[in-house]
Amino acid sequence: HLHWQFWKSEGPLPVEQASTRTVLTKMVPAHTELPALATLSVQELVDYPIRGFKIVSGAHPSQRAQTAAFVAQCVQYMVQHRVAYNLVVSSRGRGAHVYLLPRQLGARHPHYGFVAGFPEIAGYVIMLSEEDYVNADLQALDSYFVHNVSLPPRRFASLRRRL
């Protein structure tokens, strides 16, 4: 099922601060307003507990349209293959950044009782009580995301090959 959530943050979300490495650069057709072929860059998140992709577009509307079409193809593939995912769209800086975060189906956190949704996938864990906040174990939370939310390495690698 589909959820639309919008989040306004004064600073970057943790997912936006993750290191990346480029796995694909696509050339998109030039338009009369653009002097040369524009590129679309697909980067893999490197130091983030949830495996995912950052898709980077230029600032020109036609470049954003190409990015939207590429993201739509990726999402369509994941829907057809029953891969759950979250999308985080950011327009910080030049161009647009789309974070495509394929994931396992929601597993309830054993202690805090949440099922990871957009805020948690983007890097914010919402604690429902002061006691949970004070006693939060960051290593246990990180382990939960790596093992229960992020796609297993083989499945993620298979998805990466489909880009």
C-alpha positions as a Python dict, from the first residue, in 0.01 Angstrom:
ca = {
    (1, 'H'): (0, 0, 0),
    (2, 'L'): (106, 356, -57),
    (3, 'H'): (179, 632, 193),
    (4, 'W'): (263, 992, 107),
    (5, 'Q'): (457, 1173, 377),
    (6, 'F'): (614, 1514, 355),
    (7, 'W'): (888, 1626, 589),
    (8, 'K'): (1039, 1971, 610),
    (9, 'S'): (1375, 1981, 776),
    (10, 'E'): (1591, 2286, 829),
    (11, 'G'): (1905, 2079, 782),
    (12, 'P'): (1985, 1773, 575),
    (13, 'L'): (1831, 1439, 666),
    (14, 'P'): (2084, 1177, 775),
    (15, 'V'): (2032, 986, 448),
    (16, 'E'): (2141, 1301, 262),
    (17, 'Q'): (2472, 1298, 449),
    (18, 'A'): (2561, 938, 363),
    (19, 'S'): (2871, 880, 153),
    (20, 'T'): (2811, 745, -196),
    (21, 'R'): (2992, 586, -486),
    (22, 'T'): (2878, 613, -846),
    (23, 'V'): (2749, 288, -994),
    (24, 'L'): (2593, 422, -1315),
    (25, 'T'): (2608, 736, -1525),
    (26, 'K'): (2346, 769, -1796),
    (27, 'M'): (2350, 1020, -2075),
    (28, 'V'): (2009, 1171, -2143),
    (29, 'P'): (1912, 1333, -2473),
    (30, 'A'): (2006, 1695, -2518),
    (31, 'H'): (1732, 1951, -2555),
    (32, 'T'): (1760, 2279, -2738),
    (33, 'E'): (1795, 2464, -2408),
    (34, 'L'): (2086, 2243, -2305),
    (35, 'P'): (2421, 2283, -2479),
    (36, 'A'): (2528, 1920, -2445),
    (37, 'L'): (2412, 1583, -2327),
    (38, 'A'): (2312, 1588, -1965),
    (39, 'T'): (2397, 1310, -1727),
    (40, 'L'): (2196, 1123, -1471),
    (41, 'S'): (2406, 976, -1193),
    (42, 'V'): (2308, 673, -986),
    (43, 'Q'): (2509, 638, -669),
    (44, 'E'): (2506, 367, -404),
    (45, 'L'): (2488, 466, -39),
    (46, 'V'): (2808, 347, 126),
    (47, 'D'): (2803, 420, 499),
    (48, 'Y'): (2431, 410, 569),
    (49, 'P'): (2262, 125, 758),
    (50, 'I'): (2003, 77, 483),
    (51, 'R'): (2133, -17, 139),
    (52, 'G'): (2005, 222, -123),
    (53, 'F'): (2063, 452, -416),
    (54, 'K'): (2094, 825, -464),
    (55, 'I'): (1980, 936, -808),
    (56, 'V'): (2112, 1279, -899),
    (57, 'S'): (1961, 1506, -1161),
    (58, 'G'): (2061, 1841, -1301),
    (59, 'A'): (1865, 2156, -1225),
    (60, 'H'): (1702, 2198, -1567),
    (61, 'P'): (1335, 2087, -1586),
    (62, 'S'): (1408, 1848, -1875),
    (63, 'Q'): (1681, 1682, -1668),
    (64, 'R'): (1437, 1642, -1380),
    (65, 'A'): (1184, 1489, -1619),
    (66, 'Q'): (1445, 1233, -1731),
    (67, 'T'): (1522, 1157, -1367),
    (68, 'A'): (1154, 1109, -1289),
    (69, 'A'): (1120, 868, -1582),
    (70, 'F'): (1424, 668, -1466),
    (71, 'V'): (1298, 652, -1106),
    (72, 'A'): (956, 541, -1234),
    (73, 'Q'): (1119, 253, -1424),
    (74, 'C'): (1309, 147, -1110),
    (75, 'V'): (997, 165, -896),
    (76, 'Q'): (794, -29, -1153),
    (77, 'Y'): (1056, -306, -1148),
    (78, 'M'): (1045, -321, -769),
    (79, 'V'): (665, -333, -762),
    (80, 'Q'): (663, -615, -1020),
    (81, 'H'): (915, -810, -810),
    (82, 'R'): (749, -734, -475),
    (83, 'V'): (1036, -534, -332),
    (84, 'A'): (919, -285, -70),
    (85, 'Y'): (1086, 55, -94),
    (86, 'N'): (1089, 413, 27),
    (87, 'L'): (1159, 721, -183),
    (88, 'V'): (1304, 1036, -34),
    (89, 'V'): (1309, 1337, -267),
    (90, 'S'): (1529, 1635, -191),
    (91, 'S'): (1596, 1955, -377),
    (92, 'R'): (1878, 2082, -158),
    (93, 'G'): (2157, 2238, -359),
    (94, 'R'): (2158, 2221, -738),
    (95, 'G'): (1930, 1975, -908),
    (96, 'A'): (1721, 1707, -748),
    (97, 'H'): (1825, 1406, -547),
    (98, 'V'): (1604, 1100, -517),
    (99, 'Y'): (1695, 841, -258),
    (100, 'L'): (1559, 501, -357),
    (101, 'L'): (1571, 272, -56),
    (102, 'P'): (1461, -86, -126),
    (103, 'R'): (1385, -270, 195),
    (104, 'Q'): (1252, -578, 363),
    (105, 'L'): (888, -584, 462),
    (106, 'G'): (828, -413, 793),
    (107, 'A'): (954, -598, 1097),
    (108, 'R'): (844, -448, 1427),
    (109, 'H'): (1137, -337, 1643),
    (110, 'P'): (1142, -577, 1940),
    (111, 'H'): (1200, -311, 2207),
    (112, 'Y'): (1066, 18, 2072),
    (113, 'G'): (767, -133, 1892),
    (114, 'F'): (790, 70, 1570),
    (115, 'V'): (789, -54, 1214),
    (116, 'A'): (1044, 151, 1020),
    (117, 'G'): (868, 408, 802),
    (118, 'F'): (982, 720, 621),
    (119, 'P'): (1131, 907, 920),
    (120, 'E'): (1332, 603, 1032),
    (121, 'I'): (1444, 515, 678),
    (122, 'A'): (1555, 878, 627),
    (123, 'G'): (1751, 863, 952),
    (124, 'Y'): (1523, 992, 1227),
    (125, 'V'): (1405, 747, 1490),
    (126, 'I'): (1105, 879, 1677),
    (127, 'M'): (1094, 767, 2038),
    (128, 'L'): (754, 763, 2202),
    (129, 'S'): (875, 803, 2558),
    (130, 'E'): (1152, 987, 2737),
    (131, 'E'): (1260, 657, 2891),
    (132, 'D'): (1310, 502, 2547),
    (133, 'Y'): (1508, 808, 2437),
    (134, 'V'): (1734, 805, 2743),
    (135, 'N'): (1794, 430, 2719),
    (136, 'A'): (1830, 411, 2340),
    (137, 'D'): (2108, 179, 2229),
    (138, 'L'): (2241, 323, 1902),
    (139, 'Q'): (2435, 8, 1813),
    (140, 'A'): (2123, -205, 1862),
    (141, 'L'): (1919, 36, 1647),
    (142, 'D'): (2186, 29, 1375),
    (143, 'S'): (2190, -351, 1387),
    (144, 'Y'): (1810, -359, 1359),
    (145, 'F'): (1822, -146, 1042),
    (146, 'V'): (2107, -345, 887),
    (147, 'H'): (1954, -688, 956),
    (148, 'N'): (1577, -630, 959),
    (149, 'V'): (1512, -336, 727),
    (150, 'S'): (1789, -322, 465),
    (151, 'L'): (1772, -571, 180),
    (152, 'P'): (2015, -860, 224),
    (153, 'P'): (2339, -807, 25),
    (154, 'R'): (2264, -1065, -247),
    (155, 'R'): (1915, -932, -314),
    (156, 'F'): (2044, -575, -322),
    (157, 'A'): (2325, -672, -563),
    (158, 'S'): (2068, -838, -789),
    (159, 'L'): (1861, -519, -787),
    (160, 'R'): (2169, -303, -858),
    (161, 'R'): (2243, -513, -1168),
    (162, 'R'): (1895, -430, -1302),
    (163, 'L'): (1959, -55, -1308),
}
